Amino acid sequence: MTRLWDKGAPLDERVLRYTAGDDPVLDQRLLAYDVRASVAHAQMLAQQGLLDAADAERIRAALTALADEHARGLWQIELADEDGQTALERRLTERIGPAGGRIHLGRSRNDQVLAAIRLYLRDAVEELSAGASRVAAALDALGQREASTPLPGYTHMQQAMPSSVSLWAGGFAAEIRDDAAGLRHVQRRLDQNPLGSAAGYGTPGLPLDRLATSASLGFTSSQEPVTSVQLSRGKAEAQLLFELTLLMQDIARLATDIVLFYTQEFGFIELADEFTTGSSIMPQKRNPDVFELVRARAATVSACLSEVLALCAKLPSGYQRDLQLIKAPLFRGIDTVATTLDILPAAIAAIRFRPERIRLDPAIHAAQEAHALVVNQGMPFREAYRKIAAQLKKE
């Protein structure tokens, strides 16, 4: 099979497998976005007199049909294709003949795949942000439902000050909403159009209109200068994974509390059977596996971030094939968070607190009592602190 870079020399099958790697699988999710960018590129070429208008329309219609057929599972990217870009162009040319070979004028796979990734990530960011907001809403609902349930607040794993389910859940909800806002900030880096930068040095001699493709695809600007495009590879991806890591850290801390509250020693909560699993040997056991795996998967996302940062570190300028390997940890991190956000709202809604099991140490009000001495008697706080401490020592 002829690939985009083929010049007729034979290729060792082992080289194809090694260099293509996971791209035939990973590019499946990018194909619809690749089609969008390719259609915009063809329309721009026609506007600039670089492509016959009739050919541009045939390209648009054929690419749209190919995307629809791919979405319906009628064809898939194959190893022989090497990647999604080759798969599309090969099938396009088979369908409409030589006109299909005109689509690659003025672009490289480098700007082509990056445009598809950015279009995909713009949608992914919005979906992940919305998913985080739904988790926050579930926590708000839990706090409202359990508004009258007290909880001890802990520092150093010791009862420290009085709290409540509402205050506990509200704190996590606020931070997860902050994480959702952090995710949306990634859009700034995603909102730059790489098309027209080609292999990183533009398209000398071709009057491309990069502003036209930017407008067509909803980018606010074209990334300039063209040499900055390859230098930017991995930055938006790492920023997204960083924000996802922060989100998962908050969710993991929530999960840790829930697992702790579920122990017999605490017994603060009940978890529904449909969100717990059983033991293969101990008939009495119900295990909080969902929340344990939520906690564990924070490590997966953090590792994805580390992998992307390491891949890009110390690369020279221009495109390097190392950058191909960004997709695997990027998609793995996104999918890990997406599945976590999908299950959490229902899992949170199924939590029931057991007020009869929640005991607050009487000394938990010590700080409040010291504050009362300050407010009611004008006592300096440090003196009030020592007075309450002495009283507690006598009790």
Tab-separated table of C-alpha atoms in Angstrom:
chain	number	residue	atom	x	y	z
A	1	MET	CA	0.000	0.000	0.000
A	2	THR	CA	1.268	3.478	-0.887
A	3	ARG	CA	1.753	5.833	2.039
A	4	LEU	CA	1.930	9.632	1.829
A	5	TRP	CA	5.706	9.639	1.906
A	6	ASP	CA	6.247	6.588	-0.345
A	7	LYS	CA	8.738	6.975	-3.181
A	8	GLY	CA	8.632	3.364	-4.350
A	9	ALA	CA	11.331	1.827	-2.151
A	10	PRO	CA	10.292	-1.263	-0.171
A	11	LEU	CA	9.754	-0.921	3.576
A	12	ASP	CA	10.619	-3.587	6.125
A	13	GLU	CA	7.356	-4.654	7.761
A	14	ARG	CA	9.016	-4.374	11.179
A	15	VAL	CA	9.760	-0.710	10.495
A	16	LEU	CA	6.120	-0.064	9.645
A	17	ARG	CA	4.910	-1.740	12.837
A	18	TYR	CA	7.442	0.061	14.990
A	19	THR	CA	6.994	3.530	13.499
A	20	ALA	CA	3.221	3.361	13.125
A	21	GLY	CA	2.948	2.125	16.700
A	22	ASP	CA	-0.523	2.724	18.096
A	23	ASP	CA	-1.447	5.381	15.533
A	24	PRO	CA	-3.914	3.202	13.587
A	25	VAL	CA	-5.899	2.807	16.817
A	26	LEU	CA	-5.340	6.245	18.322
A	27	ASP	CA	-6.195	8.117	15.123
A	28	GLN	CA	-9.698	6.631	15.029
A	29	ARG	CA	-10.901	9.310	17.447
A	30	LEU	CA	-9.265	12.071	15.404
A	31	LEU	CA	-10.649	11.118	12.010
A	32	ALA	CA	-13.804	13.242	12.111
A	33	TYR	CA	-11.715	16.244	13.149
A	34	ASP	CA	-9.177	15.525	10.409
A	35	VAL	CA	-12.048	15.602	7.922
A	36	ARG	CA	-13.242	18.979	9.225
A	37	ALA	CA	-9.767	20.469	8.875
A	38	SER	CA	-9.269	18.876	5.445
A	39	VAL	CA	-12.548	20.286	4.137
A	40	ALA	CA	-11.599	23.760	5.398
A	41	HIS	CA	-8.181	23.403	3.766
A	42	ALA	CA	-9.696	22.359	0.421
A	43	GLN	CA	-12.141	25.249	0.475
A	44	MET	CA	-9.291	27.671	1.174
A	45	LEU	CA	-7.250	26.229	-1.714
A	46	ALA	CA	-10.216	26.787	-4.027
A	47	GLN	CA	-10.681	30.367	-2.812
A	48	GLN	CA	-7.011	31.023	-3.534
A	49	GLY	CA	-7.219	29.592	-7.042
A	50	LEU	CA	-5.016	26.616	-6.120
A	51	LEU	CA	-7.785	24.041	-6.529
A	52	ASP	CA	-10.636	23.825	-9.002
A	53	ALA	CA	-13.958	24.647	-7.329
A	54	ALA	CA	-15.544	21.483	-8.678
A	55	ASP	CA	-12.695	19.381	-7.278
A	56	ALA	CA	-13.031	21.137	-3.930
A	57	GLU	CA	-16.709	20.217	-3.808
A	58	ARG	CA	-15.975	16.601	-4.762
A	59	ILE	CA	-13.358	16.461	-2.013
A	60	ARG	CA	-15.797	17.912	0.529
A	61	ALA	CA	-18.568	15.489	-0.385
A	62	ALA	CA	-16.283	12.444	-0.423
A	63	LEU	CA	-14.579	13.330	2.887
A	64	THR	CA	-17.957	13.914	4.534
A	65	ALA	CA	-19.160	10.541	3.320
A	66	LEU	CA	-15.973	8.841	4.502
A	67	ALA	CA	-16.359	10.373	7.962
A	68	ASP	CA	-19.961	9.203	8.168
A	69	GLU	CA	-19.027	5.685	7.065
A	70	HIS	CA	-16.191	5.580	9.576
A	71	ALA	CA	-18.535	6.694	12.374
A	72	ARG	CA	-20.895	3.860	11.412
A	73	GLY	CA	-18.066	1.339	11.591
A	74	LEU	CA	-17.985	0.582	7.860
A	75	TRP	CA	-14.212	1.034	7.698
A	76	GLN	CA	-11.314	1.502	10.088
A	77	ILE	CA	-7.761	2.775	9.873
A	78	GLU	CA	-5.437	-0.146	9.197
A	79	LEU	CA	-1.798	-0.773	10.025
A	80	ALA	CA	-1.031	-0.683	6.315
A	81	ASP	CA	-2.353	2.898	6.260
A	82	GLU	CA	0.204	3.842	8.939
A	83	ASP	CA	-2.009	6.647	10.248
A	84	GLY	CA	-5.318	8.410	9.857
A	85	GLN	CA	-4.019	10.956	7.383
A	86	THR	CA	-2.886	8.288	4.924
A	87	ALA	CA	-6.090	6.313	5.469
A	88	LEU	CA	-8.218	9.300	4.520
A	89	GLU	CA	-6.211	10.419	1.514
A	90	ARG	CA	-5.956	6.866	0.150
A	91	ARG	CA	-9.694	6.285	0.374
A	92	LEU	CA	-10.436	9.751	-0.950
A	93	THR	CA	-8.304	9.131	-4.035
A	94	GLU	CA	-9.854	5.705	-4.556
A	95	ARG	CA	-13.278	7.333	-4.465
A	96	ILE	CA	-12.825	10.449	-6.607
A	97	GLY	CA	-9.621	9.750	-8.517
A	98	PRO	CA	-6.716	12.176	-9.060
A	99	ALA	CA	-8.628	15.076	-7.480
A	100	GLY	CA	-8.090	13.365	-4.123
A	101	GLY	CA	-4.345	13.759	-4.524
A	102	ARG	CA	-4.711	17.528	-4.668
A	103	ILE	CA	-5.827	17.859	-1.041
A	104	HIS	CA	-2.306	17.703	0.371
A	105	LEU	CA	-1.107	20.833	-1.425
A	106	GLY	CA	0.101	23.367	1.110
A	107	ARG	CA	0.183	21.140	4.145
A	108	SER	CA	2.173	18.407	5.881
A	109	ARG	CA	1.038	15.609	8.124
A	110	ASN	CA	2.610	17.714	10.896
A	111	ASP	CA	0.143	20.595	10.719
A	112	GLN	CA	-2.636	18.265	9.591
A	113	VAL	CA	-2.527	16.030	12.651
A	114	LEU	CA	-1.969	18.943	15.029
A	115	ALA	CA	-5.056	20.707	13.665
A	116	ALA	CA	-7.119	17.556	14.254
A	117	ILE	CA	-5.737	17.171	17.771
A	118	ARG	CA	-6.535	20.771	18.674
A	119	LEU	CA	-10.062	20.504	17.313
A	120	TYR	CA	-10.552	17.280	19.279
A	121	LEU	CA	-9.078	18.743	22.459
A	122	ARG	CA	-11.314	21.812	22.277
A	123	ASP	CA	-14.332	19.501	22.483
A	124	ALA	CA	-12.692	17.244	25.072
A	125	VAL	CA	-11.948	20.201	27.355
A	126	GLU	CA	-15.575	21.306	27.304
A	127	GLU	CA	-16.823	17.780	28.007
A	128	LEU	CA	-14.354	17.240	30.850
A	129	SER	CA	-15.155	20.623	32.368
A	130	ALA	CA	-18.873	19.865	32.213
A	131	GLY	CA	-18.230	16.456	33.789
A	132	ALA	CA	-16.331	18.059	36.661
A	133	SER	CA	-19.193	20.500	37.176
A	134	ARG	CA	-21.626	17.584	37.432
A	135	VAL	CA	-19.494	16.021	40.156
A	136	ALA	CA	-19.515	19.343	42.020
A	137	ALA	CA	-23.292	19.517	41.675
A	138	ALA	CA	-23.604	16.000	43.117
A	139	LEU	CA	-21.522	17.075	46.104
A	140	ASP	CA	-23.713	20.146	46.567
A	141	ALA	CA	-26.793	17.935	46.540
A	142	LEU	CA	-25.205	15.610	49.110
A	143	GLY	CA	-24.379	18.577	51.342
A	144	GLN	CA	-27.934	19.887	51.102
A	145	ARG	CA	-29.456	16.484	51.786
A	146	GLU	CA	-27.231	16.009	54.842
A	147	ALA	CA	-27.274	19.655	55.935
A	148	SER	CA	-28.048	18.792	59.550
A	149	THR	CA	-25.409	16.068	59.869
A	150	PRO	CA	-22.350	17.113	61.909
A	151	LEU	CA	-18.838	15.918	61.183
A	152	PRO	CA	-15.587	16.333	63.046
A	153	GLY	CA	-13.023	18.357	61.154
A	154	TYR	CA	-9.587	16.762	61.201
A	155	THR	CA	-6.035	18.060	61.244
A	156	HIS	CA	-3.141	15.613	61.594
A	157	MET	CA	-5.859	12.909	61.564
A	158	GLN	CA	-7.079	14.138	64.959
A	159	GLN	CA	-10.452	15.715	65.664
A	160	ALA	CA	-9.717	19.430	65.544
A	161	MET	CA	-12.796	21.612	65.000
A	162	PRO	CA	-16.502	20.994	64.374
A	163	SER	CA	-17.543	20.659	60.762
A	164	SER	CA	-20.536	19.265	58.883
A	165	VAL	CA	-21.333	17.188	55.839
A	166	SER	CA	-22.430	20.378	54.124
A	167	LEU	CA	-19.104	22.086	54.849
A	168	TRP	CA	-17.097	18.970	53.937
A	169	ALA	CA	-18.897	18.369	50.638
A	170	GLY	CA	-18.976	22.080	49.826
A	171	GLY	CA	-15.214	22.357	50.107
A	172	PHE	CA	-14.666	19.591	47.585
A	173	ALA	CA	-17.371	21.013	45.293
A	174	ALA	CA	-15.684	24.423	45.300
A	175	GLU	CA	-12.278	22.984	44.421
A	176	ILE	CA	-13.654	20.755	41.690
A	177	ARG	CA	-15.404	23.772	40.159
A	178	ASP	CA	-12.068	25.556	40.305
A	179	ASP	CA	-10.565	22.590	38.455
A	180	ALA	CA	-13.290	22.877	35.817
A	181	ALA	CA	-12.349	26.529	35.331
A	182	GLY	CA	-8.680	25.539	35.081
A	183	LEU	CA	-9.546	23.113	32.301
A	184	ARG	CA	-11.271	25.839	30.320
A	185	HIS	CA	-8.122	27.965	30.515
A	186	VAL	CA	-6.386	25.380	28.325
A	187	GLN	CA	-8.468	26.664	25.422
A	188	ARG	CA	-6.123	29.636	24.991
A	189	ARG	CA	-3.368	27.384	23.693
A	190	LEU	CA	-5.791	25.256	21.688
A	191	ASP	CA	-7.323	28.249	19.956
A	192	GLN	CA	-4.430	28.821	17.540
A	193	ASN	CA	-4.615	27.462	14.002
A	194	PRO	CA	-1.539	25.428	12.968
A	195	LEU	CA	-2.693	24.839	9.390
A	196	GLY	CA	-0.403	26.406	6.827
A	197	SER	CA	2.714	25.917	8.905
A	198	ALA	CA	3.204	22.614	7.023
A	199	ALA	CA	6.366	20.858	8.215
A	200	GLY	CA	7.204	23.851	10.379
A	201	TYR	CA	8.508	26.344	7.845
A	202	GLY	CA	5.429	27.403	5.917
A	203	THR	CA	4.699	26.875	2.224
A	204	PRO	CA	7.068	29.023	0.129
A	205	GLY	CA	5.571	30.034	-3.202
A	206	LEU	CA	1.961	29.217	-2.257
A	207	PRO	CA	-0.495	32.045	-1.500
A	208	LEU	CA	-2.297	30.290	1.337
A	209	ASP	CA	-4.917	32.170	3.363
A	210	ARG	CA	-4.400	30.951	6.925
A	211	LEU	CA	-6.966	33.410	8.231
A	212	ALA	CA	-9.609	31.711	6.087
A	213	THR	CA	-8.992	28.277	7.604
A	214	SER	CA	-8.873	29.847	11.058
A	215	ALA	CA	-12.291	31.411	10.540
A	216	SER	CA	-13.721	28.244	9.005
A	217	LEU	CA	-12.586	26.083	11.934
A	218	GLY	CA	-13.346	28.575	14.703
A	219	PHE	CA	-9.769	29.336	15.702
A	220	THR	CA	-9.324	32.895	16.964
A	221	SER	CA	-5.889	33.253	15.376
A	222	SER	CA	-3.328	31.620	13.129
A	223	GLN	CA	-0.233	30.561	15.023
A	224	GLU	CA	2.687	32.767	14.059
A	225	PRO	CA	5.446	32.594	13.123
A	226	VAL	CA	5.195	29.182	11.492
A	227	THR	CA	8.336	28.040	13.300
A	228	SER	CA	6.515	28.363	16.626
A	229	VAL	CA	4.014	25.657	15.746
A	230	GLN	CA	6.313	22.666	16.243
A	231	LEU	CA	7.853	24.328	19.288
A	232	SER	CA	4.370	24.471	20.801
A	233	ARG	CA	3.776	20.734	20.417
A	234	GLY	CA	3.069	19.143	23.771
A	235	LYS	CA	2.406	22.395	25.633
A	236	ALA	CA	-1.381	22.470	25.396
A	237	GLU	CA	-1.387	18.711	25.869
A	238	ALA	CA	0.738	18.966	29.021
A	239	GLN	CA	-1.325	21.879	30.337
A	240	LEU	CA	-4.499	19.840	29.892
A	241	LEU	CA	-2.953	16.843	31.659
A	242	PHE	CA	-1.714	19.130	34.445
A	243	GLU	CA	-5.223	20.473	35.016
A	244	LEU	CA	-6.580	16.918	34.884
A	245	THR	CA	-3.958	15.880	37.432
A	246	LEU	CA	-5.120	18.637	39.801
A	247	LEU	CA	-8.730	17.568	39.284
A	248	MET	CA	-7.901	13.928	39.978
A	249	GLN	CA	-5.920	14.866	43.072
A	250	ASP	CA	-8.998	16.609	44.478
A	251	ILE	CA	-11.181	13.658	43.542
A	252	ALA	CA	-8.657	11.225	45.044
A	253	ARG	CA	-8.701	13.118	48.347
A	254	LEU	CA	-12.501	12.960	48.294
A	255	ALA	CA	-12.309	9.216	47.630
A	256	THR	CA	-9.834	8.758	50.475
A	257	ASP	CA	-12.227	10.422	52.917
A	258	ILE	CA	-15.092	8.270	51.696
A	259	VAL	CA	-13.072	5.054	52.046
A	260	LEU	CA	-12.042	6.128	55.555
A	261	PHE	CA	-15.603	7.063	56.541
A	262	TYR	CA	-16.768	3.638	55.303
A	263	THR	CA	-14.487	1.647	57.633
A	264	GLN	CA	-16.064	-0.073	60.639
A	265	GLU	CA	-13.911	2.076	62.921
A	266	PHE	CA	-15.498	5.262	61.540
A	267	GLY	CA	-18.809	3.944	60.244
A	268	PHE	CA	-19.876	7.446	59.186
A	269	ILE	CA	-21.457	6.359	55.908
A	270	GLU	CA	-23.292	3.610	54.086
A	271	LEU	CA	-22.530	2.822	50.451
A	272	ALA	CA	-25.171	1.307	48.214
A	273	ASP	CA	-24.692	-2.304	47.157
A	274	GLU	CA	-24.695	-1.283	43.502
A	275	PHE	CA	-21.567	0.805	44.129
A	276	THR	CA	-19.648	-1.739	46.192
A	277	THR	CA	-18.247	-5.174	45.426
A	278	GLY	CA	-17.889	-8.385	47.424
A	279	SER	CA	-15.081	-10.573	48.661
A	280	SER	CA	-14.365	-13.956	47.092
A	281	ILE	CA	-13.599	-15.467	50.499
A	282	MET	CA	-15.296	-13.351	53.202
A	283	PRO	CA	-19.107	-13.479	52.975
A	284	GLN	CA	-19.612	-10.384	55.137
A	285	LYS	CA	-17.528	-8.004	53.079
A	286	ARG	CA	-18.673	-5.121	50.887
A	287	ASN	CA	-15.727	-3.240	49.432
A	288	PRO	CA	-15.555	0.410	48.311
A	289	ASP	CA	-13.709	-0.568	45.122
A	290	VAL	CA	-15.086	2.330	43.070
A	291	PHE	CA	-13.590	4.911	45.372
A	292	GLU	CA	-10.359	2.975	45.827
A	293	LEU	CA	-9.884	2.879	42.056
A	294	VAL	CA	-10.813	6.535	41.739
A	295	ARG	CA	-8.012	7.239	44.192
A	296	ALA	CA	-5.583	4.991	42.310
A	297	ARG	CA	-6.358	6.439	38.894
A	298	ALA	CA	-5.064	9.833	40.001
A	299	ALA	CA	-1.631	8.221	39.691
A	300	THR	CA	-2.381	7.201	36.103
A	301	VAL	CA	-3.159	10.766	35.061
A	302	SER	CA	-0.111	12.141	36.854
A	303	ALA	CA	2.032	9.573	35.031
A	304	CYS	CA	0.528	10.654	31.696
A	305	LEU	CA	1.569	14.232	32.435
A	306	SER	CA	5.094	13.134	33.319
A	307	GLU	CA	5.334	11.118	30.100
A	308	VAL	CA	4.321	14.042	27.883
A	309	LEU	CA	6.689	16.429	29.641
A	310	ALA	CA	9.539	13.944	29.314
A	311	LEU	CA	8.839	13.337	25.617
A	312	CYS	CA	9.128	17.032	24.801
A	313	ALA	CA	12.052	17.880	27.063
A	314	LYS	CA	15.268	18.880	25.286
A	315	LEU	CA	13.999	18.261	21.750
A	316	PRO	CA	15.598	20.471	19.111
A	317	SER	CA	13.443	22.884	17.129
A	318	GLY	CA	11.365	21.658	14.209
A	319	TYR	CA	9.362	18.466	13.991
A	320	GLN	CA	10.792	15.331	15.576
A	321	ARG	CA	9.132	11.914	15.374
A	322	ASP	CA	9.217	11.702	19.189
A	323	LEU	CA	6.177	13.991	19.179
A	324	GLN	CA	4.032	11.211	17.700
A	325	LEU	CA	4.140	9.445	21.072
A	326	ILE	CA	2.287	12.274	22.833
A	327	LYS	CA	-1.067	10.927	21.710
A	328	ALA	CA	-1.024	7.718	23.778
A	329	PRO	CA	-0.557	9.297	27.245
A	330	LEU	CA	-2.749	12.252	26.261
A	331	PHE	CA	-5.698	10.071	25.283
A	332	ARG	CA	-5.117	7.701	28.208
A	333	GLY	CA	-5.251	10.608	30.643
A	334	ILE	CA	-8.395	12.041	29.053
A	335	ASP	CA	-10.159	8.679	29.023
A	336	THR	CA	-9.210	7.924	32.627
A	337	VAL	CA	-10.686	11.191	33.845
A	338	ALA	CA	-13.751	10.962	31.607
A	339	THR	CA	-14.724	7.526	32.936
A	340	THR	CA	-14.117	8.706	36.510
A	341	LEU	CA	-16.295	11.782	36.059
A	342	ASP	CA	-18.979	9.620	34.499
A	343	ILE	CA	-19.393	7.304	37.490
A	344	LEU	CA	-18.890	9.760	40.347
A	345	PRO	CA	-22.198	11.693	40.371
A	346	ALA	CA	-24.249	8.521	40.810
A	347	ALA	CA	-21.766	7.075	43.310
A	348	ILE	CA	-21.898	10.267	45.385
A	349	ALA	CA	-25.693	10.366	45.233
A	350	ALA	CA	-25.774	6.846	46.724
A	351	ILE	CA	-23.834	7.838	49.872
A	352	ARG	CA	-25.848	7.919	53.099
A	353	PHE	CA	-24.414	9.333	56.325
A	354	ARG	CA	-25.111	7.697	59.684
A	355	PRO	CA	-25.444	10.503	62.262
A	356	GLU	CA	-25.865	7.992	65.065
A	357	ARG	CA	-22.310	6.760	64.440
A	358	ILE	CA	-20.706	10.206	64.317
A	359	ARG	CA	-19.194	11.256	67.638
A	360	LEU	CA	-17.546	14.620	68.205
A	361	ASP	CA	-14.928	14.831	70.972
A	362	PRO	CA	-16.176	17.441	73.497
A	363	ALA	CA	-12.773	19.125	73.274
A	364	ILE	CA	-13.432	19.850	69.594
A	365	HIS	CA	-15.052	23.145	70.658
A	366	ALA	CA	-11.884	24.421	72.359
A	367	ALA	CA	-11.039	27.020	69.721
A	368	GLN	CA	-14.601	28.330	69.783
A	369	GLU	CA	-14.438	28.646	73.568
A	370	ALA	CA	-11.174	30.581	73.330
A	371	HIS	CA	-12.765	32.881	70.751
A	372	ALA	CA	-15.680	33.465	73.154
A	373	LEU	CA	-13.274	34.679	75.847
A	374	VAL	CA	-11.805	37.133	73.353
A	375	VAL	CA	-15.191	38.393	72.160
A	376	ASN	CA	-16.990	38.463	75.533
A	377	GLN	CA	-14.176	39.401	77.888
A	378	GLY	CA	-11.677	41.186	75.668
A	379	MET	CA	-8.982	38.685	76.640
A	380	PRO	CA	-5.949	38.498	74.321
A	381	PHE	CA	-6.234	35.404	72.194
A	382	ARG	CA	-2.963	33.858	73.370
A	383	GLU	CA	-4.120	34.192	76.993
A	384	ALA	CA	-7.521	32.730	76.130
A	385	TYR	CA	-5.784	29.875	74.316
A	386	ARG	CA	-3.710	29.002	77.389
A	387	LYS	CA	-6.693	29.280	79.712
A	388	ILE	CA	-8.805	26.826	77.688
A	389	ALA	CA	-5.836	24.487	77.333
A	390	ALA	CA	-5.355	24.478	81.121
A	391	GLN	CA	-9.028	23.762	81.704
A	392	LEU	CA	-8.964	20.829	79.311
A	393	LYS	CA	-5.883	19.437	81.018
A	394	LYS	CA	-7.735	19.349	84.342
A	395	GLU	CA	-10.739	17.511	82.903
